[in-house]
PDB file of C-alpha atoms in Angstrom:
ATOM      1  CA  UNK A 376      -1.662 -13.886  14.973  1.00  0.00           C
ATOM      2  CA  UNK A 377       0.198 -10.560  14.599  1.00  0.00           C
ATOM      3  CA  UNK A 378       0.746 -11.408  11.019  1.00  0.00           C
ATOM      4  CA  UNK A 379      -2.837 -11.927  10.610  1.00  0.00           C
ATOM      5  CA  UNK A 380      -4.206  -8.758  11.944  1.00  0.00           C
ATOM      6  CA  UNK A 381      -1.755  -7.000  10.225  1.00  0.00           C
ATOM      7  CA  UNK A 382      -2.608  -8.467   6.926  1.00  0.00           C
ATOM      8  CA  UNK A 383      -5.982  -8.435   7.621  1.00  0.00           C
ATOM      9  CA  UNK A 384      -5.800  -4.908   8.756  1.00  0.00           C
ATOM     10  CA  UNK A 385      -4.408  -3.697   5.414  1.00  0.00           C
ATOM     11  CA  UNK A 386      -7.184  -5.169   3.586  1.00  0.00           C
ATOM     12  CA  UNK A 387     -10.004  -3.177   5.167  1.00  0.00           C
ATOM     13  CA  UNK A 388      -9.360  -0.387   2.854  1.00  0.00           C
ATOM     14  CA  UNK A 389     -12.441  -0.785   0.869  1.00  0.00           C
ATOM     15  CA  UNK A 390     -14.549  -0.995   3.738  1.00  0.00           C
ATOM     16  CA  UNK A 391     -13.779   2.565   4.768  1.00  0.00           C
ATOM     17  CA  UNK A 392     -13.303   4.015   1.247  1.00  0.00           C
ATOM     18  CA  UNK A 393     -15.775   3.579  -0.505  1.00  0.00           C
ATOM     19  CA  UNK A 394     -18.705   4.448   1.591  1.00  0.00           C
ATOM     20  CA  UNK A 395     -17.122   7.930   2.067  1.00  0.00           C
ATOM     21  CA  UNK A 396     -16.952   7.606  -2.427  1.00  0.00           C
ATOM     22  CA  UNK A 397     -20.840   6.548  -2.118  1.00  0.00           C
ATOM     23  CA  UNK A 398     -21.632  10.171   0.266  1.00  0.00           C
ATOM     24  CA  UNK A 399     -19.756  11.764  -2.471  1.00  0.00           C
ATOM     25  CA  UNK A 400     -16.513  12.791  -1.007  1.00  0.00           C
ATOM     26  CA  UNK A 401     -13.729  12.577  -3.541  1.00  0.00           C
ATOM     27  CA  UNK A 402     -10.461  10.848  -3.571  1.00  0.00           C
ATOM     28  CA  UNK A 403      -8.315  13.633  -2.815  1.00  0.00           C
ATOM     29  CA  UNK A 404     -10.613  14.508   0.399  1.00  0.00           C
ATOM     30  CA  UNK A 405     -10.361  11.126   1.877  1.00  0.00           C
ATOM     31  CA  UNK A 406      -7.198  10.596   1.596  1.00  0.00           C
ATOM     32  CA  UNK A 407      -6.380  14.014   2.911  1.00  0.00           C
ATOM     33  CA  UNK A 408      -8.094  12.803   6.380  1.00  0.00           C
ATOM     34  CA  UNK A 409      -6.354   9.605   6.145  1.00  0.00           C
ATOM     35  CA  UNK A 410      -3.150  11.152   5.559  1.00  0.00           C
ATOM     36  CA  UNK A 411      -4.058  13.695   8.714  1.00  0.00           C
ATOM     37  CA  UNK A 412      -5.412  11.329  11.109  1.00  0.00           C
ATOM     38  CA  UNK A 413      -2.755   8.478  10.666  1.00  0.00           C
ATOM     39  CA  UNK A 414      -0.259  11.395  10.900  1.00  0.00           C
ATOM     40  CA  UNK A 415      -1.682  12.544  14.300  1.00  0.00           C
ATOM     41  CA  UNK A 416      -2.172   8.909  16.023  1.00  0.00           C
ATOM     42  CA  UNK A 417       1.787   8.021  14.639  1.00  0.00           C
ATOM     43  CA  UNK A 418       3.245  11.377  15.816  1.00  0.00           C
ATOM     44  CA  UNK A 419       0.959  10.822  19.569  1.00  0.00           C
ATOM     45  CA  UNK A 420       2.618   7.349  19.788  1.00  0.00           C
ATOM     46  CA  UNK A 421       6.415   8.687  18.564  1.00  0.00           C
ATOM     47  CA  UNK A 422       5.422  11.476  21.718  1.00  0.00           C
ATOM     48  CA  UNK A 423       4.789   8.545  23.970  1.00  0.00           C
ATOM     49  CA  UNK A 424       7.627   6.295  22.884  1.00  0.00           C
ATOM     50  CA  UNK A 425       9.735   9.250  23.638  1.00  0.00           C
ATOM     51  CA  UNK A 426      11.469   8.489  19.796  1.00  0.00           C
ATOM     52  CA  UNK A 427      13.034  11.394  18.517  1.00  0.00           C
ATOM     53  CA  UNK A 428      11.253  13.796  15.191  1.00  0.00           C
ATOM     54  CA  UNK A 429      14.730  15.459  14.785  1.00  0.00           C
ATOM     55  CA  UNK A 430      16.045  15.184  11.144  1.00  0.00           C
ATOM     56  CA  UNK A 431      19.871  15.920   9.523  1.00  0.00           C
ATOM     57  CA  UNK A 432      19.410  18.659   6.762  1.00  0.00           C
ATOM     58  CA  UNK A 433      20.673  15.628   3.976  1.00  0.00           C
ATOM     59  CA  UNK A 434      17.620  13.474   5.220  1.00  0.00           C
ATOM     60  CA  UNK A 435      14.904  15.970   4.352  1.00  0.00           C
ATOM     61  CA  UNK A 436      14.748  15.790   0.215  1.00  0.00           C
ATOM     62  CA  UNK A 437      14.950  11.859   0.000  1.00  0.00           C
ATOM     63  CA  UNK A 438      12.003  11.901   2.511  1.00  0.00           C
ATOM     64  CA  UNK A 439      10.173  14.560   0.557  1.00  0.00           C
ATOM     65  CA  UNK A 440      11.329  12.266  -2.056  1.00  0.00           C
ATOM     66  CA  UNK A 441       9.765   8.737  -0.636  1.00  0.00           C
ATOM     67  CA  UNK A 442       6.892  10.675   0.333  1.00  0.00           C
ATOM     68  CA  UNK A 443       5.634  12.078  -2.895  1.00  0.00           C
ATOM     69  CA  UNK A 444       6.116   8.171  -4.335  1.00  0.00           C
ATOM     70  CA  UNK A 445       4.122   7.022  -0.677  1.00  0.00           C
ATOM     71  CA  UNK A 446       1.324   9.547  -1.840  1.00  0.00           C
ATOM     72  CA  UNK A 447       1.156   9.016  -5.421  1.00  0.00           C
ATOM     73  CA  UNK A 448       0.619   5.031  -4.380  1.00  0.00           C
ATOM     74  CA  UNK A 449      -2.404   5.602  -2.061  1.00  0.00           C
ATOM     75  CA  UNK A 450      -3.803   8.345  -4.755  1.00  0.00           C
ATOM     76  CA  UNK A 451      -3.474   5.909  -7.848  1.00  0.00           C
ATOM     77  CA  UNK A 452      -4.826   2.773  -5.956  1.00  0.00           C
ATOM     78  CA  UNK A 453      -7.881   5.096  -4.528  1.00  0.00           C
ATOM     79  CA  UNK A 454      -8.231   6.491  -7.805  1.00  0.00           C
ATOM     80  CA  UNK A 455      -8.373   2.835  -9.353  1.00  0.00           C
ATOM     81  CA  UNK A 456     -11.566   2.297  -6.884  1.00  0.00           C
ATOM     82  CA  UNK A 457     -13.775   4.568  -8.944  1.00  0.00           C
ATOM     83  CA  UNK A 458     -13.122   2.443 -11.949  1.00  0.00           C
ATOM     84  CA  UNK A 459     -12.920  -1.046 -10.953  1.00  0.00           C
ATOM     85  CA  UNK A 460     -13.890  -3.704  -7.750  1.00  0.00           C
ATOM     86  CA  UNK A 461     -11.762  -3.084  -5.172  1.00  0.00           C
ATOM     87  CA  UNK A 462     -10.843  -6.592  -4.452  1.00  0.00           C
ATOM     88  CA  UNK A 463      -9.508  -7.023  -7.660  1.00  0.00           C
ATOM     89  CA  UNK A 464      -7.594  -3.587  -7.567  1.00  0.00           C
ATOM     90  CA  UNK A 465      -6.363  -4.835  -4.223  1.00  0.00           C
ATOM     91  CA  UNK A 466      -4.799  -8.276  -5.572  1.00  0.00           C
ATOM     92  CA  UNK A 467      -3.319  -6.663  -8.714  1.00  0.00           C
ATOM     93  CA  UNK A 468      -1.883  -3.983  -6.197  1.00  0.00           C
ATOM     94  CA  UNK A 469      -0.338  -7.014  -4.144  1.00  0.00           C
ATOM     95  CA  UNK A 470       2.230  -7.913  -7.127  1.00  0.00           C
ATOM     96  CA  UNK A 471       4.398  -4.832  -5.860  1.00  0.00           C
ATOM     97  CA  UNK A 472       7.517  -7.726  -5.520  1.00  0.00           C
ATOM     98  CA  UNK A 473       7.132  -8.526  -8.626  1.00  0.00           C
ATOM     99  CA  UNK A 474       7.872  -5.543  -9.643  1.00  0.00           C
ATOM    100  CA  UNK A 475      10.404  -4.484  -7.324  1.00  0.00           C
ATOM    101  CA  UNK A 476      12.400  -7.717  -8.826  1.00  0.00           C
ATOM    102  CA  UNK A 477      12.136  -5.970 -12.271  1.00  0.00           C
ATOM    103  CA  UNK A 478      13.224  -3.046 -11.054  1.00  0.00           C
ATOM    104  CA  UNK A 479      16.269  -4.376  -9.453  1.00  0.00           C
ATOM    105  CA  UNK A 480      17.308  -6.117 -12.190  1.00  0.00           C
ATOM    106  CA  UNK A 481      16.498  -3.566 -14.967  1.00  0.00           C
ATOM    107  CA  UNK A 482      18.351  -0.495 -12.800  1.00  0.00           C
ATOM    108  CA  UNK A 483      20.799  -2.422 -10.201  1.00  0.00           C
ATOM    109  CA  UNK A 484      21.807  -5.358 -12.164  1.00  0.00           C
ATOM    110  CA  UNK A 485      20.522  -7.424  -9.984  1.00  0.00           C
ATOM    111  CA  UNK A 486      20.144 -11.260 -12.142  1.00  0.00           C
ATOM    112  CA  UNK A 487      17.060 -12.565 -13.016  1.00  0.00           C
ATOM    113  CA  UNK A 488      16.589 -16.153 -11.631  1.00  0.00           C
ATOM    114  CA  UNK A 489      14.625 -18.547 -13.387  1.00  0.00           C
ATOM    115  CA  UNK A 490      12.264 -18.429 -10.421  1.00  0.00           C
ATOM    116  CA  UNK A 491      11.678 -14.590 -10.421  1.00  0.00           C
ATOM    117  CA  UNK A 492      11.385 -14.933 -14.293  1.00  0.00           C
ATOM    118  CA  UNK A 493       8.517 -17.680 -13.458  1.00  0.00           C
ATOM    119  CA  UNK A 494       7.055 -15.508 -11.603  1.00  0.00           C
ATOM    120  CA  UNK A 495       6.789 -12.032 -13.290  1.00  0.00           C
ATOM    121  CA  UNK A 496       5.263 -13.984 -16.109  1.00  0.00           C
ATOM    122  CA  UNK A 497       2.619 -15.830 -13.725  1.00  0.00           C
ATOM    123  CA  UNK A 498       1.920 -12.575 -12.364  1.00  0.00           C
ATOM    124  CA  UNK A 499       0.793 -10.904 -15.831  1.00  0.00           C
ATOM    125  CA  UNK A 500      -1.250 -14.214 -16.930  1.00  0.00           C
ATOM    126  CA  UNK A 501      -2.715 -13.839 -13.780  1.00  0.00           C
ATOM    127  CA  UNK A 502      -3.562  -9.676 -14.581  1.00  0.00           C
ATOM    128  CA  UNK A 503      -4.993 -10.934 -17.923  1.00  0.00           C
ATOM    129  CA  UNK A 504      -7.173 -13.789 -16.569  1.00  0.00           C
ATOM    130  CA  UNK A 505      -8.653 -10.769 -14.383  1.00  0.00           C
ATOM    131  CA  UNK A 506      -9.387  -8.264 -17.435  1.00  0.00           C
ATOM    132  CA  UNK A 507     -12.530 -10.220 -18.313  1.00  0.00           C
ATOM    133  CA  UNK A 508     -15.293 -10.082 -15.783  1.00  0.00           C
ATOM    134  CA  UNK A 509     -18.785 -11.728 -15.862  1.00  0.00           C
ATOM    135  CA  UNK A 510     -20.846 -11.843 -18.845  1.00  0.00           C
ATOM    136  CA  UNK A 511     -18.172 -10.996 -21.039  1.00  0.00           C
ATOM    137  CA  UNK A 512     -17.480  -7.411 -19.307  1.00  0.00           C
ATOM    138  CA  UNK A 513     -13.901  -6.300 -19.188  1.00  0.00           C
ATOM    139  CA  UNK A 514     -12.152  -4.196 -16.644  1.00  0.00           C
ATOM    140  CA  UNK A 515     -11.754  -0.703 -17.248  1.00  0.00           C
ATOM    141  CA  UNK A 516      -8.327  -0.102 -18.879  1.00  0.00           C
ATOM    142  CA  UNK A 517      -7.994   3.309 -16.586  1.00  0.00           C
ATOM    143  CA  UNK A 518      -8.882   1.410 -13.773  1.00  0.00           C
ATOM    144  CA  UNK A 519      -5.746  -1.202 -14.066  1.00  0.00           C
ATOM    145  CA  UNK A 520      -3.295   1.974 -15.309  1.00  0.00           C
ATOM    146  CA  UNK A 521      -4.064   3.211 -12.108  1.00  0.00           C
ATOM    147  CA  UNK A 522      -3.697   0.353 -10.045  1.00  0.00           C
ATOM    148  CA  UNK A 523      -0.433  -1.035 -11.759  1.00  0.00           C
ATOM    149  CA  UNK A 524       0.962   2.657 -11.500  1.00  0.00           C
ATOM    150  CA  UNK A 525       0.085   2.343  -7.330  1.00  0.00           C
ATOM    151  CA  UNK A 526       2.076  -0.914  -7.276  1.00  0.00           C
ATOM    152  CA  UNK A 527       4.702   1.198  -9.467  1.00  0.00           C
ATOM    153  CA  UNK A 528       5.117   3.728  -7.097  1.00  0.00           C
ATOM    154  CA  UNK A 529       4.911   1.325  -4.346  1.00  0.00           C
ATOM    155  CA  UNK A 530       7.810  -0.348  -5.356  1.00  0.00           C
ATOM    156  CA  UNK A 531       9.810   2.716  -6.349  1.00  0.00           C
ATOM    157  CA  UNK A 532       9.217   3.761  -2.781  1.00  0.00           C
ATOM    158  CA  UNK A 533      10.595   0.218  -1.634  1.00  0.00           C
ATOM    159  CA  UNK A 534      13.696   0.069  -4.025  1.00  0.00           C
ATOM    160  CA  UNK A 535      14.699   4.062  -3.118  1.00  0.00           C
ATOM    161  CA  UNK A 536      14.075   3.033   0.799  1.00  0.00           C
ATOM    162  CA  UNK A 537      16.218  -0.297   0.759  1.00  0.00           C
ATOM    163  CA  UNK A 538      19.366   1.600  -1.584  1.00  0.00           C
ATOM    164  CA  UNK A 539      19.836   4.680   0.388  1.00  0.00           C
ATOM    165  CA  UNK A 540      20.500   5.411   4.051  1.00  0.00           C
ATOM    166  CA  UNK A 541      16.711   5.806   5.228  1.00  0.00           C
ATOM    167  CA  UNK A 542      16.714   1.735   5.271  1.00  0.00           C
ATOM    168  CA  UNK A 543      18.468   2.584   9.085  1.00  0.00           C
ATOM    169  CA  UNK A 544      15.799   4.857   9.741  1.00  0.00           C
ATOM    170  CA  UNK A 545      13.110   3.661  12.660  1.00  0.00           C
ATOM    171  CA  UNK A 546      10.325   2.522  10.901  1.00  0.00           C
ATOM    172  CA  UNK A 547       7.726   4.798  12.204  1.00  0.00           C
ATOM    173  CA  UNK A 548       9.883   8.083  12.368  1.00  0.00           C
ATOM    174  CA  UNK A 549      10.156   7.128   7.899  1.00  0.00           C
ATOM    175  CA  UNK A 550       6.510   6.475   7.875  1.00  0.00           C
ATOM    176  CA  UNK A 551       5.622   9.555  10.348  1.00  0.00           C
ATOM    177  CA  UNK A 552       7.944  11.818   7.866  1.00  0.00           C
ATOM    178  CA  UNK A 553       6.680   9.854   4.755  1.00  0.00           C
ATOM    179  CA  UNK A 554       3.010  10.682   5.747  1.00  0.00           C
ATOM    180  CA  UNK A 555       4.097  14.120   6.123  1.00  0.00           C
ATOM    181  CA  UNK A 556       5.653  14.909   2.923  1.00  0.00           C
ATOM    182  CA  UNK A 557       3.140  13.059   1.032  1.00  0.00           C
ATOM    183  CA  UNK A 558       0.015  15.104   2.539  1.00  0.00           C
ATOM    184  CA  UNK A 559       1.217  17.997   1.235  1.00  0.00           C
ATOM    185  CA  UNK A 560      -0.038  16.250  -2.688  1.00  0.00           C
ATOM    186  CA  UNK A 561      -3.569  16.787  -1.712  1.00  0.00           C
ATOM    187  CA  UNK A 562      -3.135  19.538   0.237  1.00  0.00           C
ATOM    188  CA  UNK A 563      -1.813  20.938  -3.153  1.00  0.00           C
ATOM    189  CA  UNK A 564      -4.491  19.239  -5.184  1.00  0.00           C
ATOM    190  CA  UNK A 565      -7.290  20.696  -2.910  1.00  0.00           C
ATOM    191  CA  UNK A 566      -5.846  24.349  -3.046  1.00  0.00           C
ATOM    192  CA  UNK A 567      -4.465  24.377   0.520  1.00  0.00           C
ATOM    193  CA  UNK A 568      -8.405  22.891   1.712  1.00  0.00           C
ATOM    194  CA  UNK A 569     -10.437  25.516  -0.347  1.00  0.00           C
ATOM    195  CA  UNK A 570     -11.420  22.168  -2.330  1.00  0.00           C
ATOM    196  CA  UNK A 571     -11.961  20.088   1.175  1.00  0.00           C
ATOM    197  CA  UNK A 572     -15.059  18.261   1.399  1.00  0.00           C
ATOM    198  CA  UNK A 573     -15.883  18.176   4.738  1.00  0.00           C
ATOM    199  CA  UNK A 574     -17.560  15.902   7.063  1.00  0.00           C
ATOM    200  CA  UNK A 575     -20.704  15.792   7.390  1.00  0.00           C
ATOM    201  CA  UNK A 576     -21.890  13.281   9.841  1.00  0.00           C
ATOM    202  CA  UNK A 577     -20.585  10.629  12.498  1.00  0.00           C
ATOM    203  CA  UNK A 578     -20.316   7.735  10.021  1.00  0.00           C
ATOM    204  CA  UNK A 579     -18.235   9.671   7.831  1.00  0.00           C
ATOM    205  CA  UNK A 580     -15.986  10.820  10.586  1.00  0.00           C
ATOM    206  CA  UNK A 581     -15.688   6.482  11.670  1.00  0.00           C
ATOM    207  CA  UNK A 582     -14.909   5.802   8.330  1.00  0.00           C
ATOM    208  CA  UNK A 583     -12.053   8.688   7.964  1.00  0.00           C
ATOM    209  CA  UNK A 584     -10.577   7.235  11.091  1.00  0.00           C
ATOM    210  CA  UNK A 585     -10.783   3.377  10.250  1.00  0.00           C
ATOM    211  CA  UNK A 586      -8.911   4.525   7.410  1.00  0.00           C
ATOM    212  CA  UNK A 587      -6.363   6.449   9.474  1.00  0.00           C
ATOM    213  CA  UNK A 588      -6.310   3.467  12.207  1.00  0.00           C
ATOM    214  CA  UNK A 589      -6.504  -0.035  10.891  1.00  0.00           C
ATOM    215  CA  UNK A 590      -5.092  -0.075   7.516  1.00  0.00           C
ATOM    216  CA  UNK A 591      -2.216   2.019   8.315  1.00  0.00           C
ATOM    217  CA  UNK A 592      -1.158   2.154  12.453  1.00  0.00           C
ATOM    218  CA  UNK A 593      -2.568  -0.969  13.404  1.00  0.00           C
ATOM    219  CA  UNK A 594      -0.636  -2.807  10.411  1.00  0.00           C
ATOM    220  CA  UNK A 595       2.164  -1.133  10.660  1.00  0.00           C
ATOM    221  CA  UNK A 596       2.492  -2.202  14.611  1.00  0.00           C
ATOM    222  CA  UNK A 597       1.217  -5.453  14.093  1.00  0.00           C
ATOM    223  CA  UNK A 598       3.568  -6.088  10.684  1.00  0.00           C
ATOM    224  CA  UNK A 599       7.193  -4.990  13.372  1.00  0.00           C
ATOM    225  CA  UNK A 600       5.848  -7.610  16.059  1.00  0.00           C
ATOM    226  CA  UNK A 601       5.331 -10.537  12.969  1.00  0.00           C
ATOM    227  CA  UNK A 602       8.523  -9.890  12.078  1.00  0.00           C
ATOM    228  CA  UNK A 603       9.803  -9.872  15.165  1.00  0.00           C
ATOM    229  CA  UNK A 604       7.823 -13.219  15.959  1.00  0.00           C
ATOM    230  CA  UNK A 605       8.348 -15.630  12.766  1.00  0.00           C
ATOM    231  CA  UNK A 606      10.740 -13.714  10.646  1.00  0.00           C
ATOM    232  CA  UNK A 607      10.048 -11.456   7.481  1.00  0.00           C
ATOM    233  CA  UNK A 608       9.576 -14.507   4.917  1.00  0.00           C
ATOM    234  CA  UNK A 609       6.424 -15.785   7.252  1.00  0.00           C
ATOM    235  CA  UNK A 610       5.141 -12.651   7.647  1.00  0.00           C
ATOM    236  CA  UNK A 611       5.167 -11.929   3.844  1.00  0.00           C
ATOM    237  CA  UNK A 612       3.053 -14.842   3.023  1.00  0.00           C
ATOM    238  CA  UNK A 613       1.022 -14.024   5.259  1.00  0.00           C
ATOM    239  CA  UNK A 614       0.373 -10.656   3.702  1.00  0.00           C
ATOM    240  CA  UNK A 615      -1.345 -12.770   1.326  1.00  0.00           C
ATOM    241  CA  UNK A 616      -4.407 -11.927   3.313  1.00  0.00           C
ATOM    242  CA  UNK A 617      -4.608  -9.064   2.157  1.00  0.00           C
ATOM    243  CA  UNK A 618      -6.235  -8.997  -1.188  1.00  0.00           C
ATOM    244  CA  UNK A 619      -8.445 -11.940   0.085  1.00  0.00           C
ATOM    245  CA  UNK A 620      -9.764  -9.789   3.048  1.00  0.00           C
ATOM    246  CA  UNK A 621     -10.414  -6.890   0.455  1.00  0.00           C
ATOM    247  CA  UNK A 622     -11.593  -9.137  -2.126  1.00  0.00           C
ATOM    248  CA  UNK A 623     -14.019 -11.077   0.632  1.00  0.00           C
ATOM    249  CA  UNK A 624     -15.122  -7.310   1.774  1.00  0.00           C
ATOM    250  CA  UNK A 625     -16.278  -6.620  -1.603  1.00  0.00           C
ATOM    251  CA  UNK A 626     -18.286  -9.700  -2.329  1.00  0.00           C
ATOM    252  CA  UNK A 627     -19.809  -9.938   1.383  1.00  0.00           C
ATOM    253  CA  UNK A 628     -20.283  -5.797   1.542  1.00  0.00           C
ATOM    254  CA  UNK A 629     -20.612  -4.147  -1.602  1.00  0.00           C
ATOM    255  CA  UNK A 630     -21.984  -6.899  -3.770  1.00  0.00           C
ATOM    256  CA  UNK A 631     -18.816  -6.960  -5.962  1.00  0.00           C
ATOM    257  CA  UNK A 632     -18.690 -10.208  -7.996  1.00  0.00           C
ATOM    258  CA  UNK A 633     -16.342 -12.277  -9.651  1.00  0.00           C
ATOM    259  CA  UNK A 634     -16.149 -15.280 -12.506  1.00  0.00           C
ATOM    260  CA  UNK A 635     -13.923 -18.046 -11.996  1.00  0.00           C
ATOM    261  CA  UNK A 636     -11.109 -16.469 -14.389  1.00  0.00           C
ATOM    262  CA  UNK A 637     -11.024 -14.255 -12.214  1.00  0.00           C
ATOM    263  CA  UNK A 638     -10.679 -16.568  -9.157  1.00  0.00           C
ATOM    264  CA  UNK A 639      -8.164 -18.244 -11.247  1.00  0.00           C
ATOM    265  CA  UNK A 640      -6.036 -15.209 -12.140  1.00  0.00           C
ATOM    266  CA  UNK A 641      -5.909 -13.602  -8.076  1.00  0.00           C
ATOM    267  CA  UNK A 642      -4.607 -17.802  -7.341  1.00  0.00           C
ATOM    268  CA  UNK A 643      -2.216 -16.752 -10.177  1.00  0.00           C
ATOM    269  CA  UNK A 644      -1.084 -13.285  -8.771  1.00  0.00           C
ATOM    270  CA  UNK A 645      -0.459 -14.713  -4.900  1.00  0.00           C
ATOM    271  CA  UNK A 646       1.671 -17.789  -6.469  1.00  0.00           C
ATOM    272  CA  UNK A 647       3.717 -15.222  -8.184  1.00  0.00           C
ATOM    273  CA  UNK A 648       3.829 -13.142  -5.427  1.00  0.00           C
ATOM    274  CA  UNK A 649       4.824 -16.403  -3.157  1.00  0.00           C
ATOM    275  CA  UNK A 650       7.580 -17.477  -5.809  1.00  0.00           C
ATOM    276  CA  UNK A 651       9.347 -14.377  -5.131  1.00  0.00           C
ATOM    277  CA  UNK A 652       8.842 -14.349  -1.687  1.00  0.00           C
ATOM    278  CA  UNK A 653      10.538 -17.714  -0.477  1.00  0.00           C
ATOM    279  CA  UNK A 654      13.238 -17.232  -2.965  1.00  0.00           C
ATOM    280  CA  UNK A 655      16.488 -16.802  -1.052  1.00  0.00           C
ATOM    281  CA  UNK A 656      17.801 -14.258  -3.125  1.00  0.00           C
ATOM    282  CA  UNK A 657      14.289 -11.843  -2.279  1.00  0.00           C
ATOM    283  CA  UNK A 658      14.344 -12.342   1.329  1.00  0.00           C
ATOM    284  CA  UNK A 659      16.775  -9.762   1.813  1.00  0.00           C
ATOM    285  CA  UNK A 660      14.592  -6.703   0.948  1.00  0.00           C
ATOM    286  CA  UNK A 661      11.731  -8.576   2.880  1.00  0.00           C
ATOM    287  CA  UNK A 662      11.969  -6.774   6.462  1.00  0.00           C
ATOM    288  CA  UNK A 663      12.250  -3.209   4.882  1.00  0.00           C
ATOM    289  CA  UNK A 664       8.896  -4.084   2.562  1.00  0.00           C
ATOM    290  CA  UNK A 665       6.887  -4.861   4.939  1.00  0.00           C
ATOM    291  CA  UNK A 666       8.215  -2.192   7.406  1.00  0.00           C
ATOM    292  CA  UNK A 667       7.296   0.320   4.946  1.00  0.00           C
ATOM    293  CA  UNK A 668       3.531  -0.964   4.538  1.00  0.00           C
ATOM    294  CA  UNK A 669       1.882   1.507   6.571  1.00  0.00           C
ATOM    295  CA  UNK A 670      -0.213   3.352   4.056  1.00  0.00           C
ATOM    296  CA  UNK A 671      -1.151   2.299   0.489  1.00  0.00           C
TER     297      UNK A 671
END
């Protein structure tokens, strides 16, 4: 059950984004208020788990580091919304272990099975099956750029977390220091809040704080006790909920529609995505990935 909500959880984001994209507030505003709230409720329960905010001088620039990566996920997979159904940004975001298998075998050395190789090349026949939409329509080429450079980022941020000493870091002091670091990108982009859209009504305000609460703290809690529960490998297919909760929000809320290429290319994505999951050799990164899914 904990693996459920958590998954679920995480794939709510369309259900408070775009709403606040439909009353006209831009990218870099909501995410500002997600960064900002999530950053308050984390820091209120640190405060009332009595864990400790103190940080060694060495720790600071690899967390400004991770941060800036954390940011520049959430801002390219946001920015992907504008251009493209969410659920589908949402599944093609979900092949982030794909990529952080290339990435350890490109830059660590780390071999290429015949199973990871299986499924890195599902996982881009599944991408192309999603390009063309109904009646011949195809995605918007910015739109995947963006979302493939989220899942990028994302996996940068995994691969830098799991090879340097912040993998012994609690998991919400890195997250409460990774929120941090990475506010300070739209802070920057909206001129220190000159640029801030602001609020205007009580929907707006639920929808900043769904953000803030369910796709990032609520995960993130729920994600530790799966672990704890059934084990990182469980857990991860489980997180295969998430793009199907997003995708499902789409359809049920926003009208979003897709062909059956497309249903056959997100089946495509998750068995890649599964491959490298269950494969012994991935299941050692497993617990920090999913301990670092608090924002996206």
């Amino acid at each position: 059950m904990f693996g459920i909500i958590a998954s679920v959880s995480y794939g709510l984001n369309p259900l408070f984004a775009l709403p606040l994209y439909a009353a006209g507030i831009k990218v870099d505003s909501v995410l500002f208020y997600r960064y900002v709230f999530a950053l308050l409720f984390l820091g209120l329960m640190m405060k009332a788990g009595k864990q400790s905010f103190a940080l060694k001088r060495g720790e600071i620039l690899p967390l400004a580091v991770m941060g800036l990566l954390f940011s520049f996920s959430s801002l390219f997979l946001f920015q992907a919304f504008n251009y493209m159904d969410a659920g589908i940004a949402s599944t093609i975001l979900f092949m982030y272990p794909v990529l952080v298998a290339v990435i350890m075998a490109v830059f660590f050395k780390e071999r290429l099975s015949m199973v990871k190789m299986v499924s890195i090349a599902t996982a881009f026949v599944g991408i192309s099956m999603l390009y063309n939409g109904e009646g011949g329509a195809t995605l918007s080429m910015a739109g995947v750029c963006f979302v493939l450079l989220s899942s990028l980022t994302y996996a940068l941020y995994i691969v830098g977390v799991n090879r340097s000493f912040l993998k012994d870091m609690p998991g919400m002091k890195l997250t409460f220091y990774a929120l941090a670091f990475g506010s300070l990108v739209y802070i920057v982009r909206l001129r220190g809040g000159l640029d801030l859209q602001w609020l205007s009504d009580g929907g707006q305000w639920m929808d900043a704080l769904g953000l803030a609460l369910f796709p990032s703290l609520i995960s993130m809690v729920a994600i530790a006790r799966a672990i704890h529960h059934i084990g990182p490998t469980s857990t991860a297919i489980l997180g295969a909920l998430e793009p199907i909760t997003a995708l499902f929000i789409g359809i049920a809320v926003f009208g979003e529609r897709i062909t059956a290429g497309n249903a056959f290319g997100i089946l495509l994505i998750l068995l890649a995505v599964m491959l490298i999951v269950v494969n012994p050799r991935g299941r050692m990164r497993l617990k920090t990935i999913l301990h670092r899914k608090a924002v996206e």
